[in-house]
PDB file of C-alpha atoms in Angstrom:
ATOM      1  CA  LEU A 175      67.788  -7.909  58.221  1.00 50.00           C
ATOM      2  CA  MET A 176      65.854  -9.429  55.229  1.00 56.00           C
ATOM      3  CA  GLN A 177      63.299 -11.167  57.065  1.00 64.00           C
ATOM      4  CA  SER A 178      62.838  -8.194  59.475  1.00 73.00           C
ATOM      5  CA  SER A 179      62.127  -6.064  56.204  1.00 80.00           C
ATOM      6  CA  ASP A 180      59.942  -8.413  54.712  1.00 80.00           C
ATOM      7  CA  ARG A 181      58.140  -8.957  57.807  1.00 81.00           C
ATOM      8  CA  THR A 182      57.732  -5.206  58.417  1.00 85.00           C
ATOM      9  CA  CYS A 183      56.905  -4.826  54.799  1.00 84.00           C
ATOM     10  CA  ARG A 184      54.386  -7.465  55.666  1.00 84.00           C
ATOM     11  CA  SER A 185      52.992  -5.811  58.585  1.00 86.00           C
ATOM     12  CA  GLY A 186      52.897  -2.542  56.820  1.00 86.00           C
ATOM     13  CA  CYS A 187      50.636  -3.919  53.838  1.00 87.00           C
ATOM     14  CA  PHE A 188      48.497  -5.810  56.360  1.00 89.00           C
ATOM     15  CA  ALA A 189      47.865  -2.518  58.242  1.00 90.00           C
ATOM     16  CA  ALA A 190      47.354  -0.458  55.453  1.00 90.00           C
ATOM     17  CA  TRP A 191      44.811  -2.998  53.504  1.00 90.00           C
ATOM     18  CA  ALA A 192      43.220  -2.983  57.294  1.00 91.00           C
ATOM     19  CA  GLU A 193      42.851   0.381  57.368  1.00 92.00           C
ATOM     20  CA  ALA A 194      41.627   0.977  53.780  1.00 91.00           C
ATOM     21  CA  LEU A 195      39.144  -2.149  54.352  1.00 91.00           C
ATOM     22  CA  ARG A 196      37.734  -0.007  57.380  1.00 92.00           C
ATOM     23  CA  LEU A 197      37.662   2.981  55.585  1.00 93.00           C
ATOM     24  CA  SER A 198      35.629   1.012  52.946  1.00 92.00           C
ATOM     25  CA  LYS A 199      33.263  -0.256  55.816  1.00 93.00           C
ATOM     26  CA  GLU A 200      32.666   3.185  57.121  1.00 94.00           C
ATOM     27  CA  ARG A 201      32.226   4.859  53.691  1.00 94.00           C
ATOM     28  CA  LYS A 202      29.587   1.882  52.614  1.00 94.00           C
ATOM     29  CA  ALA A 203      28.017   2.599  56.008  1.00 93.00           C
ATOM     30  CA  VAL A 204      27.539   6.115  55.457  1.00 94.00           C
ATOM     31  CA  GLU A 205      26.297   5.619  52.094  1.00 92.00           C
ATOM     32  CA  MET A 206      23.625   3.025  53.575  1.00 91.00           C
ATOM     33  CA  GLU A 207      22.701   5.500  55.856  1.00 91.00           C
ATOM     34  CA  GLU A 208      22.036   8.313  53.476  1.00 91.00           C
ATOM     35  CA  LYS A 209      20.327   6.118  51.243  1.00 88.00           C
ATOM     36  CA  ALA A 210      18.026   5.171  53.789  1.00 87.00           C
ATOM     37  CA  LYS A 211      17.276   8.584  54.829  1.00 89.00           C
ATOM     38  CA  ARG A 212      16.596   9.360  50.926  1.00 86.00           C
ATOM     39  CA  SER A 213      14.351   6.100  51.162  1.00 84.00           C
ATOM     40  CA  ALA A 214      12.401   7.452  53.951  1.00 85.00           C
ATOM     41  CA  VAL A 215      12.246  11.058  52.108  1.00 85.00           C
ATOM     42  CA  ALA A 216      10.707   9.294  49.189  1.00 82.00           C
ATOM     43  CA  ILE A 217       8.571   6.982  50.844  1.00 81.00           C
ATOM     44  CA  ARG A 218       6.825  10.151  52.985  1.00 83.00           C
ATOM     45  CA  SER A 219       6.469  11.844  49.451  1.00 81.00           C
ATOM     46  CA  LEU A 220       4.960   9.346  47.664  1.00 75.00           C
ATOM     47  CA  ALA A 221       2.641   8.538  50.689  1.00 76.00           C
ATOM     48  CA  LYS A 222       1.628  12.487  50.711  1.00 78.00           C
ATOM     49  CA  PHE A 223       1.173  12.077  46.847  1.00 73.00           C
ATOM     50  CA  CYS A 224      -1.014   8.955  47.186  1.00 69.00           C
ATOM     51  CA  ASP A 225      -3.190  10.399  49.797  1.00 69.00           C
ATOM     52  CA  SER A 226      -4.055  13.838  47.691  1.00 67.00           C
ATOM     53  CA  GLN A 227      -4.764  11.527  44.659  1.00 68.00           C
ATOM     54  CA  SER A 228      -6.622   9.022  46.500  1.00 65.00           C
ATOM     55  CA  GLY A 229      -9.554  11.991  46.691  1.00 66.00           C
ATOM     56  CA  ALA A 230      -9.055  12.265  43.015  1.00 68.00           C
ATOM     57  CA  ALA A 231      -9.566   8.967  42.398  1.00 68.00           C
ATOM     58  CA  LEU A 232     -12.294   8.637  44.366  1.00 66.00           C
ATOM     59  CA  GLY A 233     -14.136  11.432  42.709  1.00 71.00           C
ATOM     60  CA  MET A 234     -13.398   9.638  39.209  1.00 74.00           C
ATOM     61  CA  CYS A 235     -14.394   6.306  39.887  1.00 72.00           C
ATOM     62  CA  TRP A 236     -17.839   7.938  41.607  1.00 77.00           C
ATOM     63  CA  GLY A 237     -18.287   9.884  38.502  1.00 80.00           C
ATOM     64  CA  ALA A 238     -17.745   6.732  36.244  1.00 83.00           C
ATOM     65  CA  TRP A 239     -19.942   4.873  38.177  1.00 83.00           C
ATOM     66  CA  ARG A 240     -22.891   7.633  38.078  1.00 84.00           C
ATOM     67  CA  LYS A 241     -22.459   7.929  33.904  1.00 88.00           C
ATOM     68  CA  ALA A 242     -22.688   4.071  33.677  1.00 87.00           C
ATOM     69  CA  MET A 243     -25.902   4.099  35.832  1.00 87.00           C
ATOM     70  CA  GLU A 244     -27.452   7.105  33.887  1.00 88.00           C
ATOM     71  CA  GLU A 245     -26.433   4.976  30.455  1.00 90.00           C
ATOM     72  CA  LYS A 246     -28.170   1.767  31.870  1.00 89.00           C
ATOM     73  CA  ARG A 247     -31.074   3.890  32.567  1.00 88.00           C
ATOM     74  CA  ARG A 248     -31.180   5.363  29.170  1.00 90.00           C
ATOM     75  CA  GLU A 249     -30.470   1.793  27.442  1.00 91.00           C
ATOM     76  CA  ASP A 250     -33.558   0.303  29.758  1.00 89.00           C
ATOM     77  CA  LEU A 251     -35.664   3.751  28.505  1.00 89.00           C
ATOM     78  CA  LYS A 252     -34.940   2.937  24.674  1.00 92.00           C
ATOM     79  CA  ALA A 253     -35.376  -0.845  25.389  1.00 91.00           C
ATOM     80  CA  GLU A 254     -39.160  -0.311  26.490  1.00 89.00           C
ATOM     81  CA  GLN A 255     -39.575   2.062  24.067  1.00 88.00           C
ATOM     82  CA  GLU A 256     -38.506  -0.333  21.309  1.00 91.00           C
ATOM     83  CA  ARG A 257     -40.829  -3.293  22.846  1.00 89.00           C
ATOM     84  CA  LEU A 258     -43.864  -0.639  23.197  1.00 87.00           C
ATOM     85  CA  LYS A 259     -43.406   0.209  19.397  1.00 90.00           C
ATOM     86  CA  ALA A 260     -42.935  -3.840  18.075  1.00 90.00           C
ATOM     87  CA  MET A 261     -46.071  -4.452  20.646  1.00 87.00           C
ATOM     88  CA  GLN A 262     -48.017  -1.494  18.850  1.00 86.00           C
ATOM     89  CA  LYS A 263     -46.880  -2.607  15.201  1.00 88.00           C
ATOM     90  CA  ALA A 264     -48.063  -6.287  16.084  1.00 87.00           C
ATOM     91  CA  GLN A 265     -51.578  -4.631  16.915  1.00 83.00           C
ATOM     92  CA  TYR A 266     -51.956  -2.676  13.952  1.00 81.00           C
ATOM     93  CA  ASP A 267     -50.941  -5.414  11.768  1.00 82.00           C
ATOM     94  CA  ARG A 268     -53.528  -7.780  13.398  1.00 79.00           C
ATOM     95  CA  ALA A 269     -56.352  -4.845  12.865  1.00 74.00           C
ATOM     96  CA  VAL A 270     -55.562  -4.203   9.552  1.00 72.00           C
ATOM     97  CA  GLY A 271     -55.639  -7.957   8.903  1.00 71.00           C
ATOM     98  CA  ILE A 272     -59.117  -8.375  10.427  1.00 64.00           C
ATOM     99  CA  TRP A 273     -60.111  -5.675   8.767  1.00 62.00           C
ATOM    100  CA  ALA A 274     -58.908  -6.775   5.163  1.00 65.00           C
ATOM    101  CA  GLN A 275     -61.512  -9.713   6.047  1.00 63.00           C
ATOM    102  CA  SER A 276     -64.290  -7.831   6.121  1.00 59.00           C
ATOM    103  CA  SER A 277     -65.369  -9.260   9.374  1.00 64.00           C
ATOM    104  CA  GLU A 278     -67.158  -6.318  11.095  1.00 69.00           C
ATOM    105  CA  LYS A 279     -67.776  -7.677  14.055  1.00 71.00           C
ATOM    106  CA  ALA A 280     -64.038  -9.299  14.471  1.00 68.00           C
ATOM    107  CA  LEU A 281     -62.797  -5.958  13.703  1.00 66.00           C
ATOM    108  CA  ARG A 282     -65.079  -4.229  16.454  1.00 73.00           C
ATOM    109  CA  ASN A 283     -63.539  -7.040  18.803  1.00 77.00           C
ATOM    110  CA  GLU A 284     -60.142  -6.753  17.671  1.00 75.00           C
ATOM    111  CA  ALA A 285     -60.220  -2.846  17.809  1.00 76.00           C
ATOM    112  CA  PHE A 286     -61.734  -3.320  21.381  1.00 80.00           C
ATOM    113  CA  ALA A 287     -59.189  -5.825  22.537  1.00 82.00           C
ATOM    114  CA  THR A 288     -56.550  -3.609  21.431  1.00 80.00           C
ATOM    115  CA  TRP A 289     -57.953  -0.371  23.185  1.00 80.00           C
ATOM    116  CA  ARG A 290     -58.362  -2.649  26.163  1.00 84.00           C
ATOM    117  CA  ALA A 291     -54.779  -3.931  25.823  1.00 83.00           C
ATOM    118  CA  ALA A 292     -53.535  -0.154  25.446  1.00 79.00           C
ATOM    119  CA  VAL A 293     -55.488   0.800  28.560  1.00 81.00           C
ATOM    120  CA  HIS A 294     -54.042  -2.446  30.709  1.00 82.00           C
ATOM    121  CA  GLU A 295     -50.454  -1.279  29.387  1.00 82.00           C
ATOM    122  CA  VAL A 296     -50.926   2.264  30.289  1.00 80.00           C
ATOM    123  CA  HIS A 297     -52.154   0.966  33.944  1.00 80.00           C
ATOM    124  CA  MET A 298     -49.070  -1.541  34.170  1.00 83.00           C
ATOM    125  CA  ARG A 299     -46.687   1.273  33.147  1.00 81.00           C
ATOM    126  CA  LYS A 300     -47.988   3.902  35.534  1.00 80.00           C
ATOM    127  CA  GLU A 301     -47.733   1.119  38.485  1.00 81.00           C
ATOM    128  CA  LEU A 302     -44.057   0.386  37.224  1.00 80.00           C
ATOM    129  CA  ALA A 303     -43.497   4.575  37.159  1.00 77.00           C
ATOM    130  CA  ASN A 304     -44.936   4.772  40.757  1.00 75.00           C
ATOM    131  CA  GLU A 305     -42.833   1.937  42.175  1.00 74.00           C
ATOM    132  CA  GLU A 306     -40.136   3.210  40.407  1.00 68.00           C
ATOM    133  CA  ARG A 307     -40.590   6.835  41.410  1.00 64.00           C
ATOM    134  CA  SER A 308     -40.705   5.540  45.254  1.00 64.00           C
ATOM    135  CA  ARG A 309     -37.506   3.832  45.056  1.00 65.00           C
ATOM    136  CA  ARG A 310     -35.703   6.757  43.382  1.00 57.00           C
ATOM    137  CA  SER A 311     -35.836  10.135  44.279  1.00 57.00           C
ATOM    138  CA  ASP A 312     -33.228  12.054  42.239  1.00 58.00           C
ATOM    139  CA  ALA A 313     -34.487  14.761  39.904  1.00 56.00           C
ATOM    140  CA  THR A 314     -33.127  13.024  36.351  1.00 57.00           C
ATOM    141  CA  THR A 315     -35.542   9.993  37.223  1.00 51.00           C
ATOM    142  CA  LYS A 316     -38.451  12.245  37.798  1.00 54.00           C
ATOM    143  CA  VAL A 317     -37.707  13.765  34.424  1.00 54.00           C
ATOM    144  CA  VAL A 318     -37.511  10.568  32.791  1.00 49.00           C
ATOM    145  CA  LEU A 319     -40.973   9.128  34.745  1.00 52.00           C
ATOM    146  CA  LYS A 320     -42.857  12.341  33.502  1.00 60.00           C
ATOM    147  CA  PHE A 321     -41.361  11.830  29.717  1.00 56.00           C
ATOM    148  CA  LEU A 322     -42.796   8.118  30.317  1.00 55.00           C
ATOM    149  CA  THR A 323     -46.125   9.141  31.653  1.00 60.00           C
ATOM    150  CA  ALA A 324     -46.441  11.844  28.860  1.00 58.00           C
ATOM    151  CA  GLU A 325     -45.911   9.153  26.264  1.00 60.00           C
ATOM    152  CA  GLN A 326     -48.285   6.507  27.878  1.00 61.00           C
ATOM    153  CA  GLY A 327     -50.998   9.212  27.469  1.00 64.00           C
ATOM    154  CA  ALA A 328     -50.025  10.129  23.916  1.00 65.00           C
ATOM    155  CA  VAL A 329     -50.264   6.005  23.252  1.00 61.00           C
ATOM    156  CA  LEU A 330     -53.368   5.637  24.791  1.00 64.00           C
ATOM    157  CA  ARG A 331     -54.756   8.939  22.829  1.00 69.00           C
ATOM    158  CA  THR A 332     -53.473   7.174  19.568  1.00 69.00           C
ATOM    159  CA  TYR A 333     -55.366   3.843  20.012  1.00 67.00           C
ATOM    160  CA  VAL A 334     -58.414   5.502  21.050  1.00 72.00           C
ATOM    161  CA  VAL A 335     -58.203   7.584  17.754  1.00 75.00           C
ATOM    162  CA  ALA A 336     -57.132   4.758  15.638  1.00 74.00           C
ATOM    163  CA  TRP A 337     -60.059   2.693  17.027  1.00 75.00           C
ATOM    164  CA  HIS A 338     -62.673   5.600  16.641  1.00 78.00           C
ATOM    165  CA  LEU A 339     -61.434   6.113  12.801  1.00 79.00           C
ATOM    166  CA  LEU A 340     -61.704   2.296  12.316  1.00 78.00           C
ATOM    167  CA  LEU A 341     -65.069   2.280  13.424  1.00 79.00           C
ATOM    168  CA  GLU A 342     -66.029   5.357  11.627  1.00 82.00           C
ATOM    169  CA  ASP A 343     -64.769   3.705   8.202  1.00 82.00           C
ATOM    170  CA  LYS A 344     -66.433   0.514   8.768  1.00 82.00           C
ATOM    171  CA  SER A 345     -69.676   2.476   9.683  1.00 80.00           C
ATOM    172  CA  LYS A 346     -69.327   4.096   6.314  1.00 84.00           C
ATOM    173  CA  GLU A 347     -68.691   0.723   4.227  1.00 83.00           C
ATOM    174  CA  VAL A 348     -71.868  -0.587   6.232  1.00 81.00           C
ATOM    175  CA  VAL A 349     -74.135   2.415   5.151  1.00 79.00           C
ATOM    176  CA  GLU A 350     -72.757   2.671   1.537  1.00 82.00           C
ATOM    177  CA  SER A 351     -73.453  -1.117   1.223  1.00 80.00           C
ATOM    178  CA  GLY A 352     -76.826  -0.550   2.645  1.00 77.00           C
ATOM    179  CA  ILE A 353     -77.707   2.382  -0.012  1.00 78.00           C
ATOM    180  CA  LYS A 354     -76.000   0.215  -2.510  1.00 78.00           C
ATOM    181  CA  ASN A 355     -78.617  -2.532  -1.433  1.00 78.00           C
ATOM    182  CA  LEU A 356     -81.519  -0.280  -1.690  1.00 74.00           C
ATOM    183  CA  LEU A 357     -80.756   1.240  -5.251  1.00 72.00           C
ATOM    184  CA  VAL A 358     -80.534  -2.302  -6.752  1.00 63.00           C
TER     185      VAL A 358
END
């Protein structure tokens, strides 16, 4: 009898364990199915969110690119202005140096060379501006080119006025030295 009760007990324990294992597997399967459903919902929600954000990200990238291009244009313009200022200063220094040597002919030649270089620079700038204008047609570029063209005219006028004043001063010196020579 004991053997049969042991056997019955073991059978009962085994049956209970098998049933608990089956229920555990079913519960895990249900949990996995719910996780899969939640995961699918989360993925769809994330996909919708990413789709809506991609337009905004593209807009931000486009805006950043345009800003970088505008900054580059400004830097190029500033570099060109600095180069022109350095060139003008070098030409002015040469003219003053020649003037200080009191060589009238050299002064005239330098003034004329400076004027001719300024005219050449203006023509080159106009050519570059025309090329640039043909390449770009947006309003910002047109405004910058108009500014450069106006600045070129001002530079040319400045050179012509400086050349005229130098020649006028030199002429006065020549007249004054002639008067001194007559009085002596």
